[in-house]
XYZ file of C-alpha atoms in Angstrom:
764
model
C -2.981 -24.899 10.153
C -1.992 -23.456 6.790
C -3.940 -24.327 3.745
C -1.142 -23.460 1.374
C 1.838 -25.678 0.666
C 4.968 -24.914 2.638
C 7.982 -24.646 0.347
C 10.835 -26.995 0.974
C 14.133 -25.484 2.131
C 15.710 -23.909 -0.910
C 12.568 -24.567 -2.942
C 9.775 -22.336 -4.114
C 6.023 -22.177 -4.350
C 4.380 -21.611 -7.705
C 0.851 -21.241 -8.946
C -0.529 -22.951 -12.035
C -3.725 -22.351 -13.949
C -5.291 -25.759 -14.536
C -7.702 -26.378 -17.400
C -10.066 -29.211 -18.173
C -11.306 -29.918 -14.640
C -15.007 -30.679 -14.485
C -15.554 -31.668 -10.852
C -13.866 -32.050 -7.481
C -12.741 -35.568 -8.432
C -10.611 -34.097 -11.220
C -8.946 -31.729 -8.774
C -8.242 -34.575 -6.375
C -6.671 -36.723 -9.106
C -4.300 -33.922 -10.134
C -3.448 -33.240 -6.503
C -2.603 -36.905 -5.857
C -0.516 -37.091 -9.019
C 1.562 -34.042 -8.088
C 2.002 -35.097 -4.480
C 3.563 -38.367 -5.647
C 6.528 -36.426 -7.060
C 9.551 -36.351 -4.758
C 9.601 -33.247 -2.582
C 6.417 -31.787 -4.078
C 3.445 -30.607 -2.033
C 0.377 -29.437 -3.925
C -3.213 -28.368 -3.429
C -5.626 -28.049 -6.352
C -8.792 -25.986 -6.099
C -11.651 -26.864 -8.432
C -13.496 -23.569 -7.916
C -10.557 -21.275 -8.718
C -9.090 -23.740 -11.272
C -5.638 -23.217 -9.825
C -2.950 -25.388 -8.310
C -0.511 -24.164 -5.698
C 2.622 -26.283 -5.829
C 5.684 -26.300 -3.586
C 8.692 -27.709 -5.441
C 12.190 -28.515 -4.146
C 15.258 -26.659 -5.303
C 16.441 -27.778 -8.712
C 13.082 -29.041 -9.956
C 11.994 -27.623 -13.295
C 8.542 -26.031 -13.480
C 8.099 -27.631 -16.898
C 8.263 -31.082 -15.325
C 5.402 -30.177 -12.985
C 3.312 -28.899 -15.890
C 4.127 -32.065 -17.851
C 2.912 -34.211 -14.957
C -0.433 -32.403 -14.940
C -0.731 -32.842 -18.697
C -0.005 -36.552 -18.368
C -3.033 -36.736 -16.104
C -5.138 -35.434 -18.978
C -5.458 -31.764 -18.078
C -3.746 -28.535 -19.086
C -1.504 -26.423 -16.882
C 0.286 -23.123 -17.358
C 1.853 -20.356 -15.332
C -0.562 -17.407 -14.917
C -0.237 -14.764 -17.600
C 0.757 -11.305 -16.431
C -2.435 -9.881 -17.940
C -4.891 -12.653 -18.774
C -6.796 -12.210 -21.993
C -10.049 -12.915 -20.224
C -9.455 -10.053 -17.836
C -8.729 -7.655 -20.707
C -11.691 -8.556 -22.874
C -14.142 -9.441 -20.129
C -14.806 -12.801 -21.796
C -13.995 -16.366 -20.838
C -13.385 -18.738 -23.788
C -14.483 -21.791 -21.797
C -17.617 -20.018 -20.621
C -18.402 -18.876 -24.172
C -17.929 -22.423 -25.487
C -20.276 -23.833 -22.863
C -22.851 -21.177 -23.667
C -22.765 -22.025 -27.387
C -23.132 -25.737 -26.716
C -25.962 -25.041 -24.278
C -27.876 -22.834 -26.732
C -27.509 -25.397 -29.513
C -28.483 -28.278 -27.252
C -31.555 -26.476 -25.930
C -32.742 -25.666 -29.458
C -32.353 -29.292 -30.557
C -33.510 -30.996 -27.342
C -36.778 -29.147 -26.767
C -38.512 -30.746 -29.779
C -37.115 -34.185 -28.840
C -38.414 -33.911 -25.272
C -41.760 -32.510 -26.417
C -42.287 -35.337 -28.915
C -41.470 -37.972 -26.275
C -43.669 -36.459 -23.577
C -46.734 -35.496 -25.602
C -48.279 -38.445 -27.518
C -50.441 -36.058 -29.520
C -47.318 -34.724 -31.240
C -46.086 -38.156 -32.260
C -46.717 -38.252 -35.998
C -45.899 -41.238 -38.212
C -42.111 -40.915 -38.327
C -41.558 -38.766 -35.254
C -38.964 -41.157 -33.813
C -36.629 -40.628 -36.759
C -36.884 -36.843 -36.449
C -36.007 -37.278 -32.767
C -32.923 -39.260 -33.764
C -31.829 -36.559 -36.210
C -32.223 -33.850 -33.574
C -30.766 -35.812 -30.649
C -27.641 -37.091 -32.416
C -25.859 -33.667 -32.555
C -26.698 -33.077 -28.902
C -25.260 -36.424 -27.772
C -22.176 -36.151 -29.981
C -21.385 -32.411 -30.133
C -23.200 -31.034 -27.080
C -21.897 -33.766 -24.770
C -18.425 -33.844 -26.332
C -16.713 -32.229 -23.283
C -18.086 -35.039 -21.098
C -17.062 -37.797 -23.524
C -13.576 -36.338 -23.947
C -13.005 -36.009 -20.211
C -14.372 -39.518 -19.583
C -12.025 -40.969 -22.210
C -8.988 -39.186 -20.766
C -9.890 -40.336 -17.260
C -10.433 -43.903 -18.448
C -6.952 -43.935 -19.982
C -5.583 -43.164 -16.540
C -7.797 -45.678 -14.790
C -9.987 -43.064 -13.153
C -13.652 -42.182 -13.139
C -15.182 -38.751 -12.506
C -18.524 -37.044 -12.818
C -17.982 -36.889 -16.583
C -17.729 -40.666 -16.607
C -21.236 -40.886 -15.184
C -22.679 -38.379 -17.644
C -20.910 -39.875 -20.648
C -21.866 -43.479 -19.848
C -25.459 -42.505 -19.061
C -26.085 -40.472 -22.228
C -24.239 -42.859 -24.556
C -26.072 -45.828 -23.049
C -29.439 -44.138 -23.602
C -28.483 -43.201 -27.167
C -27.074 -46.657 -27.969
C -30.192 -48.354 -26.625
C -32.337 -46.084 -28.785
C -30.307 -46.957 -31.874
C -30.752 -50.650 -31.092
C -34.503 -50.239 -30.636
C -34.858 -48.199 -33.836
C -32.773 -50.365 -36.149
C -33.130 -53.830 -34.625
C -36.278 -53.637 -32.516
C -39.800 -52.440 -33.113
C -39.308 -48.780 -32.198
C -38.550 -47.819 -35.817
C -41.871 -49.037 -37.164
C -44.128 -46.371 -38.764
C -46.798 -45.113 -36.380
C -44.938 -46.209 -33.223
C -46.000 -44.211 -30.141
C -45.261 -44.335 -26.455
C -46.309 -42.231 -23.505
C -44.228 -40.482 -20.886
C -44.327 -41.101 -17.136
C -42.170 -40.405 -14.096
C -41.941 -44.097 -13.244
C -40.701 -47.121 -15.130
C -43.370 -49.568 -16.248
C -42.803 -53.055 -17.600
C -42.764 -53.057 -21.415
C -40.984 -54.468 -24.416
C -37.519 -52.968 -24.231
C -37.025 -53.226 -27.972
C -39.975 -50.918 -28.492
C -38.736 -48.038 -26.351
C -36.327 -45.244 -27.270
C -34.607 -42.929 -24.820
C -33.461 -40.125 -27.112
C -35.171 -37.604 -24.836
C -33.051 -38.950 -21.971
C -29.819 -38.725 -23.945
C -30.478 -35.183 -25.216
C -32.340 -33.925 -22.146
C -29.720 -35.082 -19.667
C -26.960 -33.587 -21.816
C -28.792 -30.256 -21.914
C -29.513 -30.216 -18.178
C -25.916 -31.076 -17.292
C -24.595 -28.475 -19.749
C -26.912 -25.919 -18.153
C -25.668 -26.839 -14.695
C -22.038 -26.692 -15.866
C -22.578 -23.328 -17.549
C -24.221 -21.732 -14.504
C -21.538 -23.227 -12.247
C -18.815 -21.720 -14.424
C -20.528 -18.356 -14.615
C -21.199 -18.299 -10.874
C -17.580 -19.180 -10.112
C -16.510 -16.279 -12.318
C -18.856 -13.956 -10.433
C -17.798 -15.322 -7.063
C -14.106 -14.691 -7.819
C -14.672 -11.179 -9.145
C -13.538 -9.520 -5.883
C -9.936 -10.509 -6.568
C -10.040 -9.352 -10.176
C -11.680 -6.075 -9.179
C -9.043 -5.452 -6.509
C -6.312 -5.920 -9.093
C -8.105 -3.596 -11.512
C -8.383 -0.751 -8.981
C -4.876 0.516 -9.671
C -3.886 3.191 -12.174
C -2.874 2.030 -15.654
C -0.296 4.745 -16.396
C 1.498 7.526 -14.554
C 3.071 10.950 -15.240
C 6.723 10.636 -14.125
C 8.799 13.774 -13.519
C 12.218 13.402 -15.177
C 14.644 16.289 -15.755
C 11.833 18.674 -14.924
C 9.595 17.248 -17.637
C 6.502 15.120 -17.222
C 6.545 11.824 -19.130
C 3.555 9.476 -19.093
C 4.629 5.838 -18.829
C 2.835 2.514 -18.170
C 2.513 1.686 -14.491
C 4.643 -1.448 -15.035
C 7.618 0.780 -15.938
C 7.502 2.732 -12.655
C 10.458 2.111 -10.328
C 11.140 2.745 -6.645
C 12.508 6.271 -6.249
C 10.707 7.706 -9.285
C 8.826 10.935 -8.648
C 5.412 11.213 -10.271
C 2.701 13.865 -10.525
C -0.872 13.282 -9.356
C -3.454 15.883 -10.358
C -6.864 16.341 -8.720
C -9.199 13.481 -9.597
C -6.406 11.088 -10.615
C -5.588 7.775 -8.952
C -2.293 7.593 -7.102
C -0.180 5.202 -9.158
C 1.620 3.353 -6.364
C 2.616 3.556 -2.692
C 4.828 6.527 -1.996
C 5.670 9.623 0.054
C 4.530 13.161 -0.756
C 7.536 15.353 -1.632
C 5.617 18.448 -2.738
C 2.086 19.756 -2.373
C -0.842 19.133 -0.053
C -4.201 17.563 -0.736
C -7.049 15.402 0.537
C -6.931 11.724 -0.444
C -10.069 9.653 -0.977
C -9.106 6.304 0.595
C -12.517 4.668 0.169
C -11.528 2.445 -2.750
C -8.803 0.832 -0.690
C -9.732 1.158 2.984
C -13.440 1.931 2.997
C -12.892 5.190 4.923
C -15.508 7.612 3.603
C -13.841 10.819 4.859
C -10.867 12.051 2.756
C -7.526 12.110 4.571
C -5.407 15.260 4.486
C -1.800 14.704 3.379
C 1.189 17.014 3.060
C 4.928 16.755 2.470
C 6.335 13.694 4.231
C 3.035 11.822 4.479
C 2.666 8.340 3.021
C 0.039 7.631 0.364
C -1.215 4.356 -1.091
C -1.709 3.288 -4.669
C -5.286 3.084 -6.045
C -6.478 5.919 -3.781
C -7.793 9.091 -5.423
C -6.379 12.603 -5.153
C -9.413 14.712 -4.251
C -7.645 18.056 -3.799
C -4.506 19.783 -5.054
C -1.535 18.727 -7.169
C 0.872 16.292 -5.528
C 4.391 15.207 -6.315
C 4.987 11.729 -4.900
C 8.150 9.611 -4.659
C 7.471 5.901 -5.209
C 8.473 3.713 -2.260
C 6.836 0.404 -3.288
C 5.862 -0.824 -6.720
C 4.339 -3.922 -8.287
C 3.712 -6.834 -5.950
C 5.050 -4.882 -2.930
C 2.235 -2.323 -2.886
C -0.578 -2.375 -0.366
C -3.089 -3.076 -3.143
C -1.104 -6.060 -4.420
C -0.706 -7.426 -0.883
C -4.464 -7.140 -0.337
C -5.115 -9.037 -3.559
C -2.584 -11.681 -2.528
C -4.373 -12.189 0.801
C -7.710 -12.622 -0.957
C -6.232 -15.033 -3.496
C -4.527 -17.094 -0.784
C -7.810 -17.400 1.082
C -9.714 -18.421 -2.027
C -7.187 -20.990 -3.237
C -6.699 -22.780 0.056
C -8.798 -25.568 1.488
C -10.490 -25.809 4.825
C -10.624 -29.143 6.634
C -14.305 -29.444 5.758
C -13.361 -29.105 2.059
C -10.728 -31.829 2.346
C -13.463 -34.126 3.656
C -15.639 -33.314 0.641
C -12.708 -33.961 -1.706
C -12.040 -37.379 -0.174
C -15.686 -38.347 -0.499
C -15.830 -37.160 -4.126
C -12.741 -39.238 -4.927
C -14.397 -42.523 -3.934
C -17.956 -41.544 -4.800
C -17.791 -42.138 -8.564
C -16.505 -45.758 -8.426
C -19.185 -46.567 -5.835
C -21.900 -45.084 -8.060
C -20.684 -47.115 -11.034
C -20.875 -50.245 -8.896
C -24.414 -49.336 -7.755
C -25.489 -48.766 -11.362
C -24.155 -52.162 -12.434
C -25.766 -53.823 -9.421
C -29.070 -52.072 -10.223
C -28.990 -53.295 -13.811
C -28.194 -56.847 -12.706
C -30.843 -56.875 -9.965
C -33.600 -55.721 -12.302
C -32.667 -58.293 -14.925
C -32.312 -61.142 -12.405
C -35.732 -60.371 -10.918
C -37.323 -60.774 -14.363
C -38.010 -57.152 -15.249
C -37.749 -56.046 -18.903
C -34.370 -54.935 -20.116
C -35.757 -51.460 -20.785
C -36.784 -51.034 -17.155
C -33.446 -52.359 -15.897
C -31.537 -50.120 -18.262
C -33.583 -47.040 -17.356
C -33.038 -47.529 -13.619
C -29.278 -47.994 -14.082
C -28.989 -44.864 -16.237
C -31.006 -42.879 -13.669
C -28.525 -43.943 -10.966
C -25.609 -42.721 -13.078
C -27.214 -39.369 -13.800
C -28.636 -38.557 -10.373
C -25.368 -39.297 -8.594
C -23.148 -36.752 -10.365
C -21.202 -35.222 -7.448
C -20.915 -31.660 -8.757
C -22.956 -30.223 -5.889
C -20.641 -31.934 -3.437
C -17.566 -30.548 -5.150
C -18.924 -27.000 -5.267
C -20.317 -26.884 -1.720
C -17.206 -25.453 -0.068
C -15.235 -23.556 -2.728
C -18.125 -21.417 -3.946
C -19.064 -20.341 -0.415
C -15.405 -19.619 0.300
C -15.062 -17.573 -2.877
C -18.127 -15.465 -2.193
C -17.441 -15.070 1.534
C -13.851 -13.906 1.102
C -14.855 -11.728 -1.825
C -17.556 -10.012 0.218
C -15.045 -9.599 3.025
C -12.666 -7.838 0.630
C -15.440 -5.394 -0.279
C -15.968 -4.564 3.394
C -12.272 -4.221 4.173
C -12.033 -7.654 5.829
C -9.243 -9.764 4.361
C -9.410 -13.433 5.395
C -6.026 -15.105 4.937
C -7.082 -18.735 4.648
C -10.120 -20.995 4.694
C -9.086 -22.655 7.944
C -9.728 -19.269 9.581
C -13.441 -19.864 9.094
C -13.299 -22.919 11.319
C -11.407 -20.997 14.018
C -14.233 -18.483 14.362
C -16.734 -21.203 15.227
C -15.324 -21.902 18.692
C -13.856 -18.514 19.666
C -15.343 -17.349 22.978
C -12.850 -14.704 24.170
C -11.508 -11.669 22.310
C -8.386 -9.888 23.604
C -8.032 -6.261 22.539
C -4.774 -4.345 22.446
C -5.351 -0.820 23.748
C -3.141 1.573 21.811
C -4.108 1.877 18.175
C -6.910 -0.668 18.510
C -9.346 0.582 21.146
C -7.710 4.016 21.112
C -6.515 6.088 18.147
C -2.836 5.548 18.907
C -2.286 9.288 18.509
C -1.983 12.018 21.109
C -5.097 14.213 21.234
C -6.017 17.272 23.250
C -8.731 16.058 25.628
C -9.070 18.898 28.172
C -8.260 22.576 28.643
C -7.987 24.062 32.160
C -7.622 27.856 32.384
C -6.486 30.027 35.271
C -9.028 32.530 36.642
C -9.609 35.362 34.165
C -7.917 33.621 31.191
C -9.878 33.035 27.997
C -9.677 29.477 26.649
C -9.291 30.676 23.061
C -6.383 32.929 24.016
C -4.706 30.045 25.880
C -5.028 27.736 22.881
C -3.844 30.421 20.448
C -0.640 31.171 22.351
C 0.149 27.561 23.278
C -0.692 26.324 19.789
C 1.543 28.909 18.160
C 4.615 28.054 20.204
C 3.985 24.290 19.967
C 3.459 24.466 16.186
C 7.188 25.014 15.726
C 7.961 21.680 17.399
C 7.837 18.216 15.811
C 7.077 16.400 19.078
C 3.833 14.298 18.911
C 2.389 16.104 21.937
C 3.227 19.473 20.413
C 1.635 18.486 17.105
C -1.530 17.357 18.908
C -1.836 20.714 20.678
C -1.083 22.699 17.522
C -3.653 20.726 15.530
C -6.362 21.230 18.170
C -5.546 24.932 18.482
C -5.735 25.438 14.709
C -9.052 23.618 14.558
C -10.601 25.681 17.375
C -9.063 29.150 16.839
C -8.069 29.279 13.188
C -4.616 30.103 11.729
C -1.903 30.496 14.343
C 0.704 33.285 14.465
C 4.330 32.384 13.808
C 6.446 32.402 17.009
C 9.656 34.417 17.271
C 12.842 33.418 19.112
C 11.601 29.820 19.305
C 13.624 27.405 21.417
C 13.133 23.734 22.223
C 14.162 22.827 25.762
C 15.004 19.134 25.464
C 12.722 16.917 27.551
C 10.908 19.796 29.209
C 9.037 21.884 26.627
C 9.280 24.881 24.313
C 9.459 28.649 24.517
C 8.987 31.547 22.106
C 7.542 34.986 21.593
C 3.915 35.038 20.402
C 2.250 38.389 19.633
C 4.872 40.114 21.772
C 4.415 37.792 24.764
C 7.158 35.450 25.973
C 5.350 32.099 26.174
C 6.329 28.814 27.813
C 4.685 25.416 27.246
C 5.877 22.194 28.823
C 6.340 20.423 32.138
C 5.635 22.266 35.382
C 9.384 22.057 36.058
C 10.011 24.348 33.067
C 7.783 27.002 34.595
C 9.507 26.528 37.958
C 12.853 27.389 36.325
C 11.295 30.753 35.480
C 9.894 31.036 39.023
C 6.337 30.665 37.761
C 4.306 28.485 40.139
C 0.932 26.864 39.440
C -1.915 28.121 41.612
C -3.831 25.630 43.760
C -6.583 25.104 41.141
C -4.128 24.324 38.339
C -1.970 22.163 40.615
C -4.986 20.080 41.660
C -6.032 19.679 38.012
C -2.507 18.604 37.103
C -2.374 15.965 39.861
C -5.794 14.594 38.862
C -4.889 14.315 35.163
C -1.520 12.674 35.844
C -3.136 10.209 38.247
C -5.372 9.153 35.338
C -2.289 8.503 33.225
C -2.645 11.596 31.053
C 0.053 14.023 29.941
C -0.200 17.613 31.187
C 1.335 20.641 29.432
C 1.577 23.790 31.532
C 1.275 27.130 29.712
C 2.526 30.519 30.896
C 3.260 33.926 29.432
C 4.378 37.259 30.800
C 5.538 35.583 34.020
C 2.214 33.999 34.994
C 0.770 30.474 34.695
C -2.251 30.780 32.392
C -3.565 27.210 32.203
C -3.075 23.530 31.483
C -3.534 21.462 28.338
C -4.298 17.772 28.943
C -3.208 15.368 26.216
C -4.016 11.667 25.951
C -4.440 8.817 23.524
C -8.116 9.308 22.694
C -10.554 6.408 22.544
C -11.924 5.739 19.084
C -15.543 6.885 18.903
C -16.709 3.459 17.654
C -14.878 1.311 20.231
C -17.754 1.151 22.717
C -20.145 0.062 19.967
C -17.628 -2.568 18.869
C -17.312 -4.002 22.380
C -21.107 -4.249 22.595
C -21.089 -6.093 19.252
C -18.552 -8.608 20.586
C -20.817 -9.343 23.533
C -23.817 -9.782 21.232
C -22.063 -12.513 19.248
C -20.994 -14.363 22.380
C -17.423 -13.130 22.855
C -15.977 -11.994 26.199
C -13.784 -8.890 25.641
C -10.504 -8.457 27.557
C -8.299 -5.344 27.397
C -4.564 -6.145 27.182
C -2.023 -3.333 27.459
C 1.429 -2.380 28.606
C 0.114 0.866 30.117
C -0.415 1.303 33.822
C -3.502 -0.153 35.424
C -5.132 3.238 36.055
C -5.061 4.252 32.395
C -6.182 0.795 31.308
C -9.085 0.769 33.764
C -10.245 4.192 32.610
C -10.241 3.109 28.957
C -11.968 -0.194 29.770
C -14.715 1.552 31.742
C -15.241 4.016 28.887
C -15.873 1.258 26.333
C -17.608 -1.282 28.568
C -14.885 -3.898 29.152
C -14.865 -5.621 32.548
C -11.616 -7.598 32.445
C -8.299 -5.728 32.163
C -4.774 -7.138 31.969
C -2.371 -4.188 32.290
C 1.372 -3.466 32.596
C 2.234 -6.398 30.318
C 5.602 -6.246 28.572
C 5.501 -6.690 24.764
C 7.298 -10.026 24.948
C 4.793 -11.266 27.539
C 1.653 -10.659 25.467
C 1.940 -14.027 23.728
C 2.394 -15.727 27.098
C -0.794 -14.041 28.307
C -2.653 -15.506 25.331
C -1.248 -18.968 26.106
C -2.357 -18.634 29.732
C -5.910 -17.821 28.663
C -5.855 -20.823 26.317
C -4.639 -23.031 29.157
C -7.705 -21.943 31.104
C -9.861 -23.509 28.393
C -10.644 -20.367 26.451
C -10.554 -20.167 22.649
C -8.939 -16.792 22.089
C -9.142 -14.189 19.325
C -6.661 -11.309 19.480
C -6.977 -7.862 17.880
C -3.830 -5.741 17.605
C -1.930 -3.387 15.349
C 1.683 -3.062 16.450
C 4.938 -4.931 16.079
C 4.666 -5.842 19.760
C 1.348 -7.575 19.014
C 2.689 -9.848 16.275
C 3.643 -12.774 18.506
C 0.331 -12.625 20.354
C -1.595 -12.476 17.071
C 0.221 -15.568 15.831
C -0.322 -17.391 19.146
C -4.051 -16.689 19.347
C -6.542 -19.160 17.906
C -7.711 -16.313 15.695
C -5.573 -13.232 15.035
C -7.110 -10.019 13.706
C -4.793 -7.175 12.675
C -5.888 -3.586 12.185
C -4.926 -2.604 8.631
C -3.812 0.786 9.958
C -1.095 -1.038 11.915
C 2.302 -2.445 11.046
C 3.118 -4.901 8.282
C 4.506 -7.328 10.868
C 1.201 -7.449 12.733
C -0.753 -7.878 9.511
C 1.524 -10.718 8.415
C 1.096 -12.540 11.736
C -2.699 -12.302 11.803
C -5.357 -14.541 10.250
C -7.682 -11.686 9.331
C -6.719 -8.143 8.355
C -9.179 -5.325 9.048
C -8.380 -2.699 6.427
C -10.387 -0.041 8.235
C -9.122 1.251 11.555
C -12.612 0.702 12.964
C -12.825 -1.942 15.705
C -16.407 -2.719 14.663
C -14.909 -4.429 11.623
C -13.549 -7.130 13.957
C -17.082 -8.103 14.994
C -18.147 -8.002 11.351
C -15.214 -10.263 10.449
C -16.226 -12.893 12.999
C -19.852 -12.712 11.883
C -18.910 -13.018 8.195
C -16.570 -15.932 8.845
C -19.237 -17.749 10.867
C -21.864 -17.027 8.201
C -19.549 -18.409 5.500
C -18.850 -21.550 7.527
C -22.575 -21.996 8.107
C -23.207 -21.701 4.365
C -20.570 -24.362 3.678
C -22.207 -26.718 6.156
C -25.649 -26.098 4.647
C -24.289 -26.781 1.171
C -22.617 -30.016 2.258
C -25.705 -31.209 4.108
C -27.975 -30.756 1.092
C -25.418 -32.221 -1.303
C -25.093 -35.335 0.878
C -28.823 -35.542 1.572
C -29.601 -35.188 -2.112
C -27.375 -38.091 -3.137
C -28.364 -40.333 -0.216
C -32.070 -39.853 -0.975
C -31.901 -39.819 -4.770
C -29.721 -42.860 -5.522
C -32.101 -45.399 -3.904
C -35.064 -43.800 -5.707
C -33.262 -44.102 -9.027
C -32.204 -47.693 -8.311
C -35.826 -48.624 -7.535
C -36.958 -47.226 -10.861
C -38.871 -44.333 -9.328
C -36.927 -41.643 -11.149
C -36.936 -41.122 -14.903
C -33.363 -40.481 -16.169
C -34.292 -37.122 -17.661
C -35.901 -35.961 -14.425
C -32.794 -37.259 -12.630
C -30.615 -35.099 -14.894
C -32.712 -32.043 -14.172
C -32.552 -32.702 -10.424
C -28.778 -33.194 -10.572
C -28.311 -29.872 -12.377
C -30.665 -28.167 -9.922
C -28.646 -29.400 -6.948
C -25.526 -27.673 -8.280
C -27.399 -24.474 -9.024
C -28.905 -24.588 -5.513
C -25.459 -24.885 -3.894
C -24.037 -22.009 -5.928
C -27.098 -19.842 -5.376
C -26.978 -20.496 -1.634
C -23.320 -19.438 -1.614
C -24.084 -16.263 -3.552
C -26.454 -15.217 -0.757
C -23.315 -14.234 1.152
C -23.078 -11.249 -1.177
C -25.909 -9.748 0.849
C -23.938 -9.755 4.131
C -24.148 -6.342 5.807
C -22.163 -4.932 8.742
C -24.188 -4.249 11.884
C -24.641 -0.776 13.252
C -22.594 0.927 10.564
C -23.175 2.093 7.049
C -21.306 -0.043 4.558
C -18.207 2.124 4.037
C -17.823 1.078 0.444
C -21.423 1.609 -0.598
C -20.681 4.401 -3.058
C -17.353 3.259 -4.410
C -15.912 -0.160 -3.784
C -19.275 -1.923 -3.838
C -19.886 -0.489 -7.277
C -16.460 -1.599 -8.464
C -16.773 -5.046 -6.881
C -20.482 -5.556 -7.509
C -20.019 -8.973 -9.111
C -18.034 -10.281 -6.159
């Protein structure tokens, strides 16, 4: 189930920045308003303050923005470079902070005078009025404004509750001061947590009006600041890229802004500089620090023809790179898009919270009116009735309910981005809850996907180093993957290789050449047979054993004699066994799925600890295999990396794509694992389950808080000011509980981004 709107045929999907929302009810009202337009599908997220809108062909974006503005809010297309991102400030956050500071300074004396009878001098009540008035009018202005706008549209939100509650307390105080006995010189009254019967005309509630305003402002400020922190992963990802680049034109270097770079441009990257965009090396060789983007701590060697990614750092020599992808097509931009999609969508559990918030406010207003009427009908003083009704309004503000899901989603997906785990949508979190089986593709997932020299068998009297040196030299002139694997291993073990003379590539059978004066052959046994060079019994037995295990054997001979065998295979990743053990620990049954023969598959499965193997499956049949497992009652997760895995990834209940794989596989999956480490798949499931658990905890406490607090307030057992403090605390609790996800750590592996990305994304 997708959380994002699906564009209509011929239409488009756009994103709007929405301003003026103060709670989940606001978001729901805007969403309903937009969805009433013909052909429009919209979702509005309170936490990210964004709307994703699918509009039909021919509809003007301005008309969508106008509809939002009619609802009483602001809307605009995102700026290319938001001012807040450039300056590091948020105007709305700064405004809230100023109002909060002013309200605290004015409210503290008001609250102290009301609570401590010893401080109540002759005309203390009039000083309280002078101090409280700016708080109620200026400090609470955002609530009054929002309540007025909502009232014009026949709606009520959290701001309605706050505005009515504070204005009612202030109005009652004015009545008591000017028309009752509260304004008399020497008037005093105590402070208690319960409501006691008294003369309503002799009581003022200025401490309620100013105190509640201050508490709610504090809650709103910390909510806003926490949301900014929680969404910092996305901003930090976008800020990782280079800001300018040295382009090579007509042999001269010209430094231009990154936005001016075009596909096909060649640019220079010096040691220590960030690579400006995705491209291919056309000159030079170097080591690339990929940790900022992929989390891999070991630099990757690149040379001419190798692909490089933007935002990675050149740790070695000078490189000349030709741009292949720029702007929104780069790997960095696609990663940011995945994070943003996940954070702006809504899980089913969030839709439930939104529906409840939408009807919650009218119900609370009805309860407050009923409370006031019940207290008056039963003969209680008007002051007691009024106080209980105001307490109901204040305690019931549904901000905790509205923040329960989005803040956890923001922090969870942001932490995932730090660890190289990109969660595509919030509904993915719910999929992880029931997954019990994980299907692993073999090549490129459990194994490296690259040919590697795994064994060397020498003939009697032949030195292994000499065998590798000769074979590596002749193979180094070939571009075949097997030849490159042998040449790489030989270089690593023996050092620089001599250049072969009279090199020849015998198509489909091997290579030949002269190395250090010796005519060398490397290839199939049939190539040696053409030269009447047989394998002795030891080498022949080793060849049969290796081929029976599904491995590739390269026979090596020189000077008319067979000198040994080189065994090449797709090596198992060193962390795969640990990853399989991690799957078992979290309750998942691993299954190996591959198109290779059963012997090879069984050998790999035994090496990593997998019991169940499904082998010799054609690419087009992988998805059918997933469906068969689902039909057996299993909830299936699939991990893959290739184009042939895409259909299976999309079919699975939860698809996880290795970020080292193809774009098609990544697009089809629900979660992308940026690192090529299979352990990240177990971490992804754990993080998703932890995030879902946090959401459920938040919702439970938000519901429990309101269910328990409203009756207490209605019975007069909760002073309105204490109710305001408790309401603000509930929101802070929900946000703080969500921020605990920032402490999530992978199991059994050092956080790959500890020295780099974590520092960059610390506020995420």
